[in-house]
CSV table of C-alpha atoms in Angstrom, one decimal:
chain,number,residue,atom,x,y,z
A,1,MET,CA,-24.2,8.5,27.5
A,2,SER,CA,-21.4,9.8,29.8
A,3,ARG,CA,-18.2,10.6,27.9
A,4,ILE,CA,-15.0,12.3,29.0
A,5,GLN,CA,-13.3,14.0,26.1
A,6,ALA,CA,-10.0,16.0,26.3
A,7,ASP,CA,-10.1,19.6,25.1
A,8,ALA,CA,-7.6,19.0,22.3
A,9,ASP,CA,-7.3,16.1,19.9
A,10,PRO,CA,-3.7,14.9,19.6
A,11,HIS,CA,-4.3,14.4,15.8
A,12,GLU,CA,-5.1,18.0,15.1
A,13,GLY,CA,-2.9,19.2,12.4
A,14,VAL,CA,-1.2,15.8,11.9
A,15,THR,CA,-1.2,14.0,8.6
A,16,ALA,CA,-0.8,10.3,8.3
A,17,LYS,CA,0.2,10.6,4.7
A,18,GLY,CA,3.5,11.1,3.0
A,19,ASP,CA,7.0,10.0,3.8
A,20,LEU,CA,10.0,11.6,5.4
A,21,THR,CA,10.9,13.8,2.4
A,22,ALA,CA,7.3,15.0,2.3
A,23,GLN,CA,7.2,16.0,5.9
A,24,GLY,CA,10.7,16.6,7.3
A,25,ASP,CA,14.3,17.4,7.0
A,26,PRO,CA,15.4,18.8,3.6
A,27,ALA,CA,18.9,17.4,4.1
A,28,ALA,CA,17.4,13.9,3.9
A,29,GLN,CA,15.6,14.4,0.6
A,30,ASP,CA,18.5,13.3,-1.6
A,31,ASP,CA,19.7,10.6,0.7
A,32,PRO,CA,18.7,7.1,-0.5
A,33,THR,CA,18.9,5.7,3.0
A,34,ALA,CA,16.1,8.0,4.1
A,35,GLN,CA,13.9,5.9,1.9
A,36,GLY,CA,15.2,2.6,3.2
A,37,ASP,CA,17.7,1.8,0.4
A,38,PRO,CA,18.8,-1.8,1.0
A,39,ALA,CA,22.4,-1.0,0.3
A,40,ALA,CA,22.4,1.4,3.2
A,41,GLN,CA,20.7,-0.8,5.7
A,42,GLY,CA,22.4,-2.8,8.3
A,43,THR,CA,23.0,-3.1,11.9
A,44,LEU,CA,22.2,0.3,13.0
A,45,ALA,CA,22.3,2.6,10.6
A,46,ALA,CA,22.2,3.7,14.2
A,47,GLN,CA,25.7,4.6,13.6
A,48,ALA,CA,25.0,8.3,13.8
A,49,ALA,CA,26.6,10.8,11.5
A,50,PRO,CA,29.9,12.2,12.9
A,51,THR,CA,28.3,15.6,13.4
A,52,ALA,CA,25.3,14.2,15.3
A,53,GLY,CA,26.3,15.5,18.8
A,54,GLY,CA,25.6,19.2,18.8
A,55,ASP,CA,23.6,19.0,15.6
A,56,LEU,CA,21.3,16.4,17.2
A,57,THR,CA,20.5,18.7,20.1
A,58,ASP,CA,20.0,21.8,17.9
A,59,ARG,CA,17.7,19.9,15.6
A,60,LEU,CA,15.6,18.5,18.4
A,61,LEU,CA,15.3,22.0,20.0
A,62,ALA,CA,13.9,23.3,16.7
A,63,GLY,CA,10.7,21.3,17.4
A,64,LEU,CA,10.7,20.9,21.1
A,65,PRO,CA,10.6,23.2,24.1
A,66,ALA,CA,13.9,23.6,25.9
A,67,GLU,CA,12.6,21.9,29.1
A,68,ALA,CA,11.8,18.8,27.1
A,69,VAL,CA,15.4,18.2,26.0
A,70,LEU,CA,17.8,17.0,28.7
A,71,THR,CA,21.5,16.9,28.0
A,72,ASP,CA,23.2,17.1,31.4
A,73,PRO,CA,25.1,13.8,31.6
A,74,ASP,CA,24.2,13.3,35.3
A,75,VAL,CA,20.5,13.6,34.4
A,76,THR,CA,20.6,11.5,31.2
A,77,ALA,CA,22.5,8.8,33.1
A,78,SER,CA,19.4,8.3,35.3
A,79,TYR,CA,17.5,7.2,32.3
A,80,ALA,CA,19.9,4.5,31.2
A,81,ASN,CA,18.3,1.4,32.8
A,82,ASP,CA,15.1,-0.3,33.6
A,83,MET,CA,14.9,-2.6,36.6
A,84,ALA,CA,16.5,-5.7,35.1
A,85,SER,CA,19.8,-7.3,36.4
A,86,PHE,CA,22.6,-8.4,34.1
A,87,CYS,CA,21.5,-6.2,31.2
A,88,PRO,CA,24.1,-3.8,29.7
A,89,SER,CA,23.2,-0.3,28.9
A,90,GLY,CA,24.8,2.7,27.2
A,91,ALA,CA,25.1,6.4,27.7
A,92,PRO,CA,22.3,8.4,26.0
A,93,ALA,CA,23.3,11.5,24.0
A,94,VAL,CA,20.0,13.2,25.0
A,95,VAL,CA,16.7,12.5,26.8
A,96,VAL,CA,13.5,14.0,25.3
A,97,LEU,CA,10.2,14.3,27.1
A,98,PRO,CA,7.6,15.1,24.4
A,99,ARG,CA,4.0,16.1,25.3
A,100,THR,CA,2.4,15.9,21.9
A,101,VAL,CA,2.2,13.5,18.9
A,102,GLU,CA,3.8,16.2,16.7
A,103,GLN,CA,6.8,16.4,19.0
A,104,VAL,CA,7.3,12.6,18.8
A,105,GLN,CA,7.1,12.9,15.0
A,106,HIS,CA,9.8,15.6,15.1
A,107,VAL,CA,12.0,13.4,17.2
A,108,MET,CA,11.7,10.5,14.8
A,109,ARG,CA,12.3,12.6,11.7
A,110,THR,CA,15.4,14.1,13.3
A,111,ALA,CA,16.7,10.7,14.4
A,112,THR,CA,16.1,9.3,10.9
A,113,ALA,CA,17.9,12.2,9.2
A,114,LEU,CA,20.9,11.8,11.5
A,115,ARG,CA,20.8,8.0,11.8
A,116,VAL,CA,20.6,8.2,15.6
A,117,PRO,CA,19.1,5.3,17.6
A,118,VAL,CA,15.9,6.0,19.6
A,119,VAL,CA,15.1,4.1,22.8
A,120,PRO,CA,11.4,4.5,23.9
A,121,GLN,CA,10.8,4.5,27.6
A,122,GLY,CA,7.9,4.5,30.0
A,123,ALA,CA,8.3,4.3,33.8
A,124,ARG,CA,11.3,1.9,33.4
A,125,THR,CA,9.7,-0.7,35.7
A,126,GLY,CA,10.5,-3.4,33.2
A,127,LEU,CA,12.5,-6.5,34.1
A,128,SER,CA,14.2,-7.5,30.8
A,129,GLY,CA,16.3,-4.5,29.8
A,130,ALA,CA,13.9,-3.5,27.0
A,131,ALA,CA,14.1,0.1,28.0
A,132,ASN,CA,17.9,0.3,28.5
A,133,ALA,CA,19.7,3.0,26.6
A,134,SER,CA,22.4,2.5,24.0
A,135,ASP,CA,25.4,4.7,23.5
A,136,GLY,CA,24.7,7.9,21.7
A,137,CYS,CA,20.9,7.3,21.6
A,138,VAL,CA,17.9,9.5,22.0
A,139,VAL,CA,16.0,8.3,25.0
A,140,LEU,CA,12.3,9.0,24.2
A,141,SER,CA,10.6,9.2,27.5
A,142,LEU,CA,6.8,9.2,27.1
A,143,THR,CA,5.9,9.8,30.7
A,144,LYS,CA,4.7,13.4,30.0
A,145,MET,CA,2.1,12.2,27.5
A,146,ASP,CA,-0.2,11.2,30.4
A,147,ARG,CA,-3.7,12.3,29.4
A,148,ILE,CA,-6.8,10.1,29.6
A,149,LEU,CA,-8.5,11.5,26.4
A,150,GLU,CA,-11.8,9.7,26.7
A,151,ILE,CA,-13.8,7.2,28.7
A,152,ASN,CA,-16.9,5.9,27.0
A,153,PRO,CA,-19.3,3.7,29.0
A,154,VAL,CA,-21.5,2.8,26.0
A,155,ASP,CA,-18.7,1.7,23.7
A,156,ARG,CA,-16.8,0.5,26.8
A,157,VAL,CA,-13.5,2.0,25.6
A,158,ALA,CA,-10.9,4.3,27.0
A,159,VAL,CA,-8.6,6.4,24.8
A,160,VAL,CA,-5.3,7.2,26.5
A,161,GLU,CA,-1.8,8.5,25.9
A,162,PRO,CA,1.1,6.2,26.6
A,163,GLY,CA,2.3,7.9,29.8
A,164,VAL,CA,-1.0,7.2,31.7
A,165,VAL,CA,-0.2,5.2,34.9
A,166,ASN,CA,-2.0,1.9,35.0
A,167,ALA,CA,-3.6,2.5,38.5
A,168,ALA,CA,-4.7,6.0,37.5
A,169,LEU,CA,-6.6,4.6,34.5
A,170,SER,CA,-8.1,1.9,36.7
A,171,ARG,CA,-9.4,4.4,39.2
A,172,ALA,CA,-10.7,6.8,36.5
A,173,VAL,CA,-12.7,4.1,34.7
A,174,GLY,CA,-14.0,2.8,38.1
A,175,GLU,CA,-15.8,6.1,38.6
A,176,HIS,CA,-17.9,5.2,35.6
A,177,GLY,CA,-18.6,1.6,36.8
A,178,LEU,CA,-16.0,0.2,34.4
A,179,TYR,CA,-12.9,-2.0,34.8
A,180,TYR,CA,-9.6,-2.2,33.1
A,181,PRO,CA,-8.4,-5.6,34.1
A,182,PRO,CA,-4.6,-5.8,33.3
A,183,ASP,CA,-2.9,-5.1,36.7
A,184,PRO,CA,0.9,-5.8,36.8
A,185,SER,CA,2.4,-5.8,40.3
A,186,SER,CA,3.9,-2.4,39.5
A,187,TRP,CA,0.5,-1.0,38.6
A,188,GLU,CA,0.9,2.0,40.8
A,189,THR,CA,3.9,3.2,38.8
A,190,CYS,CA,4.0,1.4,35.4
A,191,THR,CA,2.5,3.1,32.3
A,192,ILE,CA,0.1,1.9,29.7
A,193,GLY,CA,2.6,2.5,27.0
A,194,GLY,CA,5.1,0.3,28.8
A,195,ASN,CA,2.4,-2.4,29.4
A,196,ILE,CA,1.7,-2.4,25.7
A,197,GLY,CA,5.4,-2.5,24.8
A,198,THR,CA,6.0,-5.6,26.9
A,199,ALA,CA,2.5,-7.2,26.6
A,200,SER,CA,2.3,-7.3,30.4
A,201,GLY,CA,0.1,-9.4,32.5
A,202,GLY,CA,-0.9,-9.3,36.2
A,203,LEU,CA,-2.7,-11.1,39.0
A,204,CYS,CA,-6.1,-11.3,37.2
A,205,CYS,CA,-4.9,-12.9,34.0
A,206,VAL,CA,-6.4,-16.3,34.8
A,207,LYS,CA,-9.9,-14.9,34.3
A,208,TYR,CA,-9.5,-11.7,32.3
A,209,GLY,CA,-6.4,-12.2,30.2
A,210,VAL,CA,-3.4,-10.0,29.4
A,211,THR,CA,-2.8,-6.5,28.0
A,212,ALA,CA,-3.0,-7.7,24.3
A,213,GLU,CA,-6.6,-8.7,24.8
A,214,TYR,CA,-7.6,-5.1,25.7
A,215,VAL,CA,-5.8,-3.1,23.0
A,216,LEU,CA,-8.3,-2.4,20.3
A,217,GLY,CA,-6.4,0.2,18.3
A,218,LEU,CA,-3.2,2.3,18.3
A,219,ASP,CA,-1.8,5.4,16.9
A,220,VAL,CA,1.9,4.8,16.2
A,221,VAL,CA,4.7,7.1,15.0
A,222,LEU,CA,6.9,5.2,12.7
A,223,ALA,CA,10.6,5.4,12.4
A,224,ASP,CA,10.5,8.0,9.7
A,225,GLY,CA,8.0,10.2,11.6
A,226,ARG,CA,4.8,9.2,9.8
A,227,LEU,CA,1.7,8.6,11.9
A,228,MET,CA,-0.2,5.3,11.4
A,229,SER,CA,-3.5,4.2,13.0
A,230,THR,CA,-4.2,0.6,13.5
A,231,GLY,CA,-7.2,-1.4,14.7
A,232,ARG,CA,-10.6,0.0,15.7
A,233,ARG,CA,-12.8,1.2,18.5
A,234,THR,CA,-15.8,-1.1,17.6
A,235,ALA,CA,-16.7,-4.3,19.4
A,236,LYS,CA,-15.8,-6.3,16.3
A,237,GLY,CA,-13.5,-5.8,13.4
A,238,VAL,CA,-11.4,-8.0,11.1
A,239,ALA,CA,-10.3,-5.7,8.4
A,240,GLY,CA,-6.8,-6.6,7.1
A,241,TYR,CA,-3.8,-7.9,9.0
A,242,ASP,CA,-4.0,-7.4,12.8
A,243,LEU,CA,-1.2,-4.8,13.0
A,244,THR,CA,-2.4,-3.8,16.5
A,245,ARG,CA,-1.4,-7.1,18.0
A,246,LEU,CA,1.9,-6.9,16.1
A,247,PHE,CA,2.8,-3.8,18.0
A,248,VAL,CA,1.7,-5.2,21.4
A,249,GLY,CA,4.8,-6.8,22.9
A,250,SER,CA,7.2,-5.3,20.2
A,251,GLU,CA,9.2,-3.4,22.9
A,252,GLY,CA,9.4,-0.2,20.9
A,253,SER,CA,11.2,-1.9,18.1
A,254,LEU,CA,8.6,-1.2,15.4
A,255,GLY,CA,7.2,2.2,16.3
A,256,ILE,CA,6.3,4.6,19.0
A,257,VAL,CA,2.8,4.2,20.5
A,258,VAL,CA,1.3,7.6,21.1
A,259,ARG,CA,-2.3,6.8,21.7
A,260,ALA,CA,-4.2,3.6,22.5
A,261,VAL,CA,-7.9,2.6,22.4
A,262,LEU,CA,-8.5,0.1,25.2
A,263,ALA,CA,-11.4,-2.2,25.9
A,264,LEU,CA,-13.1,-2.0,29.2
A,265,LYS,CA,-15.4,-4.3,31.1
A,266,PRO,CA,-18.2,-3.6,33.6
A,267,GLN,CA,-16.9,-3.3,37.2
A,268,PRO,CA,-17.2,-6.8,38.8
A,269,PRO,CA,-18.4,-7.3,42.3
A,270,GLN,CA,-15.8,-7.0,45.1
A,271,GLN,CA,-13.7,-10.2,45.2
A,272,LEU,CA,-13.1,-12.4,48.2
A,273,VAL,CA,-9.9,-14.3,48.7
A,274,LEU,CA,-9.1,-17.7,50.2
A,275,ALA,CA,-5.7,-18.8,51.5
A,276,ALA,CA,-4.7,-22.4,51.5
A,277,GLU,CA,-1.6,-23.8,53.2
A,278,PHE,CA,0.2,-26.9,51.8
A,279,ALA,CA,2.9,-29.2,53.1
A,280,SER,CA,4.4,-29.4,49.6
A,281,ALA,CA,4.5,-27.3,46.4
A,282,ALA,CA,3.4,-30.5,44.6
A,283,ASP,CA,0.2,-30.6,46.6
A,284,ALA,CA,-0.5,-26.9,45.9
A,285,CYS,CA,0.0,-27.5,42.2
A,286,GLU,CA,-2.3,-30.5,42.3
A,287,ALA,CA,-4.9,-28.2,43.8
A,288,VAL,CA,-4.4,-25.8,40.9
A,289,CYS,CA,-5.0,-28.6,38.5
A,290,ARG,CA,-8.2,-29.7,40.3
A,291,ILE,CA,-9.6,-26.2,40.4
A,292,MET,CA,-9.0,-25.6,36.7
A,293,ALA,CA,-10.2,-29.0,35.6
A,294,GLY,CA,-13.3,-28.5,37.7
A,295,GLY,CA,-14.4,-25.6,35.5
A,296,HIS,CA,-14.0,-22.9,38.2
A,297,VAL,CA,-13.1,-19.4,37.0
A,298,PRO,CA,-11.3,-17.6,39.8
A,299,SER,CA,-10.4,-14.0,39.3
A,300,LEU,CA,-7.0,-14.8,40.8
A,301,LEU,CA,-5.1,-17.9,41.6
A,302,GLU,CA,-1.6,-17.2,43.0
A,303,LEU,CA,1.1,-19.3,44.6
A,304,MET,CA,3.9,-18.3,47.0
A,305,ASP,CA,6.5,-20.8,48.0
A,306,ARG,CA,8.1,-21.1,51.5
A,307,THR,CA,11.0,-18.8,50.7
A,308,THR,CA,8.7,-16.1,49.4
A,309,VAL,CA,6.4,-16.3,52.4
A,310,LYS,CA,9.3,-15.9,54.8
A,311,ALA,CA,10.7,-13.0,52.9
A,312,VAL,CA,7.3,-11.2,53.0
A,313,ASN,CA,7.0,-11.8,56.7
A,314,ASP,CA,10.6,-10.5,57.3
A,315,LEU,CA,9.9,-7.3,55.3
A,316,ALA,CA,6.3,-6.5,56.4
A,317,HIS,CA,5.7,-8.6,59.5
A,318,MET,CA,2.4,-9.8,58.0
A,319,GLY,CA,2.1,-13.0,60.1
A,320,LEU,CA,1.8,-15.3,57.1
A,321,PRO,CA,2.2,-19.0,58.1
A,322,GLU,CA,5.9,-19.8,57.7
A,323,THR,CA,5.3,-23.5,58.5
A,324,THR,CA,3.8,-23.9,55.0
A,325,GLU,CA,5.7,-25.1,52.0
A,326,ALA,CA,3.4,-23.3,49.6
A,327,LEU,CA,0.6,-20.8,50.1
A,328,LEU,CA,-2.2,-20.7,47.5
A,329,LEU,CA,-4.4,-17.7,47.1
A,330,ALA,CA,-7.7,-18.0,45.2
A,331,ALA,CA,-10.2,-15.2,44.6
A,332,PHE,CA,-13.7,-14.9,43.1
A,333,ASP,CA,-15.5,-11.8,42.0
A,334,THR,CA,-18.8,-13.6,41.3
A,335,PRO,CA,-22.2,-12.7,42.7
A,336,ASP,CA,-21.7,-15.3,45.4
A,337,PRO,CA,-18.0,-15.5,46.0
A,338,ALA,CA,-18.4,-17.3,49.4
A,339,ALA,CA,-20.0,-20.3,47.7
A,340,ASP,CA,-17.2,-20.4,45.0
A,341,LEU,CA,-14.5,-20.2,47.7
A,342,ALA,CA,-16.2,-23.0,49.6
A,343,ALA,CA,-16.1,-25.3,46.6
A,344,VAL,CA,-12.4,-24.4,45.8
A,345,GLY,CA,-11.5,-24.8,49.5
A,346,ALA,CA,-12.9,-28.4,49.4
A,347,LEU,CA,-10.7,-29.1,46.3
A,348,CYS,CA,-7.7,-27.7,48.1
A,349,GLU,CA,-8.3,-30.0,51.1
A,350,ALA,CA,-8.8,-33.0,48.8
A,351,ALA,CA,-5.4,-32.1,47.3
A,352,GLY,CA,-3.7,-32.1,50.7
A,353,ALA,CA,-4.1,-28.6,52.1
A,354,THR,CA,-3.3,-28.5,55.8
A,355,GLN,CA,-5.4,-25.4,56.4
A,356,VAL,CA,-7.9,-23.4,54.3
A,357,VAL,CA,-8.9,-19.9,55.4
A,358,PRO,CA,-11.4,-17.9,53.5
A,359,ALA,CA,-11.4,-14.1,54.0
A,360,ASP,CA,-14.4,-12.8,55.8
A,361,ASP,CA,-14.5,-9.4,54.0
A,362,ALA,CA,-12.9,-7.2,51.4
A,363,ALA,CA,-10.4,-5.7,53.9
A,364,GLU,CA,-9.0,-9.2,54.9
A,365,SER,CA,-8.9,-10.1,51.2
A,366,GLU,CA,-6.9,-7.0,50.3
A,367,LEU,CA,-4.4,-7.8,53.1
A,368,LEU,CA,-3.7,-11.2,51.6
A,369,LEU,CA,-3.3,-9.7,48.1
A,370,GLN,CA,-0.9,-7.1,49.5
A,371,ALA,CA,1.3,-9.9,50.7
A,372,ARG,CA,1.4,-11.3,47.2
A,373,ARG,CA,2.2,-7.9,45.7
A,374,LEU,CA,5.1,-7.5,48.1
A,375,SER,CA,6.7,-10.7,47.0
A,376,LEU,CA,9.3,-9.3,44.6
A,377,THR,CA,10.2,-6.4,46.9
A,378,ALA,CA,10.6,-8.8,49.8
A,379,LEU,CA,12.8,-11.2,47.9
A,380,GLU,CA,15.0,-8.3,46.8
A,381,ALA,CA,15.6,-7.5,50.5
A,382,VAL,CA,17.0,-11.0,51.1
A,383,LYS,CA,20.4,-10.4,49.5
A,384,GLY,CA,20.1,-6.9,48.0
A,385,THR,CA,19.8,-7.9,44.4
A,386,THR,CA,17.5,-10.2,42.5
A,387,MET,CA,17.2,-11.7,39.0
A,388,ILE,CA,13.6,-12.2,38.3
A,389,ASP,CA,12.6,-14.9,35.9
A,390,ASP,CA,9.4,-15.1,34.0
A,391,VAL,CA,8.7,-18.6,32.6
A,392,CYS,CA,5.3,-19.8,31.7
A,393,VAL,CA,4.5,-23.6,31.5
A,394,PRO,CA,1.4,-25.6,30.9
A,395,ARG,CA,-0.7,-25.7,34.1
A,396,SER,CA,-0.4,-29.5,34.2
A,397,ARG,CA,3.4,-29.2,34.5
A,398,LEU,CA,3.5,-26.5,37.1
A,399,GLY,CA,4.5,-29.0,39.8
A,400,GLU,CA,7.5,-30.2,37.8
A,401,MET,CA,8.6,-26.6,37.2
A,402,LEU,CA,8.6,-25.9,40.9
A,403,GLU,CA,10.4,-29.1,41.8
A,404,GLY,CA,13.0,-28.4,39.1
A,405,ILE,CA,13.6,-24.9,40.5
A,406,GLU,CA,14.2,-26.3,43.9
A,407,ARG,CA,16.8,-28.6,42.5
A,408,ILE,CA,18.5,-25.8,40.7
A,409,ALA,CA,18.6,-23.7,43.9
A,410,GLU,CA,20.3,-26.5,45.7
A,411,GLU,CA,22.8,-27.2,42.9
A,412,TYR,CA,23.9,-23.6,42.7
A,413,ARG,CA,23.7,-22.9,46.4
A,414,LEU,CA,21.4,-20.0,46.0
A,415,THR,CA,18.1,-18.7,47.5
A,416,ILE,CA,15.5,-18.8,44.8
A,417,GLY,CA,11.9,-17.8,45.8
A,418,VAL,CA,9.0,-18.5,43.6
A,419,CYS,CA,5.8,-16.6,43.3
A,420,ALA,CA,3.5,-17.5,40.4
A,421,HIS,CA,0.3,-16.7,38.6
A,422,ALA,CA,-0.5,-20.4,39.2
A,423,GLY,CA,-3.8,-20.2,37.3
A,424,ASP,CA,-2.1,-19.6,34.0
A,425,GLY,CA,1.2,-21.4,34.7
A,426,ASN,CA,3.3,-18.2,34.8
A,427,THR,CA,6.1,-18.6,37.3
A,428,HIS,CA,8.4,-15.9,38.6
A,429,PRO,CA,11.4,-17.7,40.0
A,430,THR,CA,13.5,-15.0,41.7
A,431,VAL,CA,17.2,-15.5,42.2
A,432,CYS,CA,18.5,-13.7,45.3
A,433,PHE,CA,22.2,-12.9,45.3
A,434,ASP,CA,24.9,-10.4,46.5
A,435,ALA,CA,25.9,-8.4,43.5
A,436,GLN,CA,29.3,-7.6,45.2
A,437,ASP,CA,30.1,-11.3,45.3
A,438,ALA,CA,31.5,-12.2,41.8
A,439,ASP,CA,31.1,-16.0,42.4
A,440,GLU,CA,27.6,-15.7,43.6
A,441,SER,CA,26.7,-13.4,40.7
A,442,ARG,CA,28.1,-15.9,38.3
A,443,ARG,CA,26.0,-18.7,39.9
A,444,ALA,CA,22.9,-16.5,39.8
A,445,ARG,CA,23.3,-16.0,36.0
A,446,GLU,CA,23.9,-19.7,35.4
A,447,SER,CA,20.9,-20.7,37.5
A,448,PHE,CA,18.8,-18.3,35.5
A,449,ASP,CA,19.8,-20.1,32.3
A,450,GLU,CA,19.0,-23.4,33.9
A,451,ILE,CA,15.5,-22.2,34.8
A,452,MET,CA,15.0,-21.0,31.2
A,453,ALA,CA,16.1,-24.4,29.8
A,454,LEU,CA,13.8,-26.2,32.3
A,455,GLY,CA,10.8,-24.1,31.2
A,456,LEU,CA,11.4,-25.0,27.5
A,457,ARG,CA,11.8,-28.7,28.3
A,458,LEU,CA,8.4,-28.6,30.0
A,459,GLY,CA,6.8,-27.2,26.9
A,460,GLY,CA,6.7,-23.7,28.2
A,461,THR,CA,7.8,-20.2,27.0
A,462,ILE,CA,10.7,-18.0,28.1
A,463,THR,CA,8.4,-15.1,29.0
A,464,GLY,CA,4.7,-14.9,29.9
A,465,GLU,CA,4.6,-11.1,30.5
A,466,HIS,CA,8.0,-9.4,31.1
A,467,GLY,CA,9.2,-9.5,27.5
A,468,VAL,CA,12.6,-10.3,25.9
A,469,GLY,CA,14.6,-7.1,25.9
A,470,VAL,CA,18.3,-7.7,26.3
A,471,LEU,CA,18.0,-10.4,29.0
A,472,LYS,CA,16.4,-13.2,26.9
A,473,LYS,CA,17.6,-12.5,23.4
A,474,GLU,CA,19.5,-15.8,23.2
A,475,TRP,CA,16.6,-17.7,24.6
A,476,LEU,CA,14.1,-16.2,22.2
A,477,ALA,CA,16.2,-17.5,19.4
A,478,ARG,CA,16.1,-21.0,21.0
A,479,GLU,CA,12.4,-20.9,21.5
A,480,ILE,CA,11.2,-19.7,18.0
A,481,GLY,CA,14.1,-21.3,16.0
A,482,PRO,CA,16.0,-19.9,13.0
A,483,VAL,CA,13.1,-19.6,10.7
A,484,GLY,CA,11.1,-17.8,13.3
A,485,VAL,CA,14.0,-15.4,13.9
A,486,GLU,CA,14.3,-14.8,10.2
A,487,MET,CA,10.6,-13.9,9.8
A,488,GLN,CA,10.6,-11.6,12.8
A,489,ARG,CA,13.7,-9.8,11.6
A,490,ALA,CA,12.0,-9.4,8.2
A,491,VAL,CA,9.0,-7.7,9.9
A,492,LYS,CA,11.4,-5.4,11.8
A,493,GLN,CA,13.0,-4.5,8.5
A,494,VAL,CA,9.7,-3.4,7.0
A,495,PHE,CA,8.9,-1.0,9.9
A,496,ASP,CA,12.4,0.1,10.7
A,497,PRO,CA,14.6,-0.2,7.6
A,498,LEU,CA,17.4,1.9,9.2
A,499,GLY,CA,17.4,-0.1,12.4
A,500,ILE,CA,17.1,3.0,14.7
A,501,LEU,CA,14.3,1.8,16.9
A,502,ASN,CA,15.4,0.3,20.2
A,503,PRO,CA,18.4,-1.5,18.6
A,504,GLY,CA,19.9,-4.5,20.3
A,505,LYS,CA,16.6,-5.6,21.8
A,506,LEU,CA,14.7,-8.9,21.0
A,507,PHE,CA,17.3,-10.0,18.3
């Protein structure tokens, strides 16, 4: 068995037992709110104590090295936002960059004692405002916790810290003939902790699924500093409530993930890609339906509309066919991908494709995929600012979704490009606008809401992989209803009775 094991176990010297008063600040021992007294709970008990300013920094420095505590306002301001548009943010009181589990525990004990909000962050590539700072908060950046602790080819698991970059993990496990499938478009920079926080997806979800399906177990630091382990590292396990899945997609509102056990798969064969041009988005969506109804299992099935194709060509001069109304990319990583592409190519032609071009080799395939990965960057260059939507609808209604978006673009006089994980119905309508133009900015925000409403009318969901954050709080309430909101808030109350973890997100 080949195993990579880090020199030091992050659990060494850490106890998972006890509460705040057993582990931490003496000043909190006689305070009922430290134990979650209902009378003291409320919006944020995140209203920090009046003395929290200097006291906060001093207490943090008692358990953290000086270089891990940033207080210069010019520096801390750079940690205020993720990549979302129209999402307010505040000014953090301090940014901390821990390297160990114990340091994260110290931060949370300090924050609980002083009633200071804590906003966890990864690489801040998110698109919903989930990592945006709030005024006076501690920004807890986990990017320095970036060790791959173990890769086990027999158990087919990797054990990693939250700051490990997605692409770095993929390359590391590839050296052992293994594969970590979730691959967001930002995979070269986004972190595993951030992927877990937002339950992110990627291009390969149609065959391999999303992040949640690969998280077997977690170590989580709770709001009061206690360390809890969830899940397993075995192939099977159904003991108790599935708390691991509860944390995936919780956007740092329930606890701080400090270690993850991730499932791996054997490295598949090199995939080959096919590109099919269509005279209408409706025809491309019909091809998607035929492919899925025919029992085919592509490793990727992506759609780019005319606006997106033109934007990519303008940015990267890739020579994509701008005469097309929709470009469909299909890939297979099967033992005989050429045969699978031929079958899918025939289905595309039957659905009205004007041209079908299978890639001859891996290099040509990668060129086509690079065009898809450039889509969001290219659309941002159209006007300088984008508002990226993330609406998932049933595959059978994908054509209606695209037609509706086109109508919304015309109504609001905006450029809206669509790229989509077509195989699972996850669309990314991207509103392009000039942020310096107040009227255009207003229309962009209104068009975003219209797209959200359209997705729900078609039986979809407001987010397939980007999360809720600040951007979609109102729409989450509409999707899950008042009883759903009540139950989710009740769960939040159990894990975070003082309301200090990422306040203002989700609800």
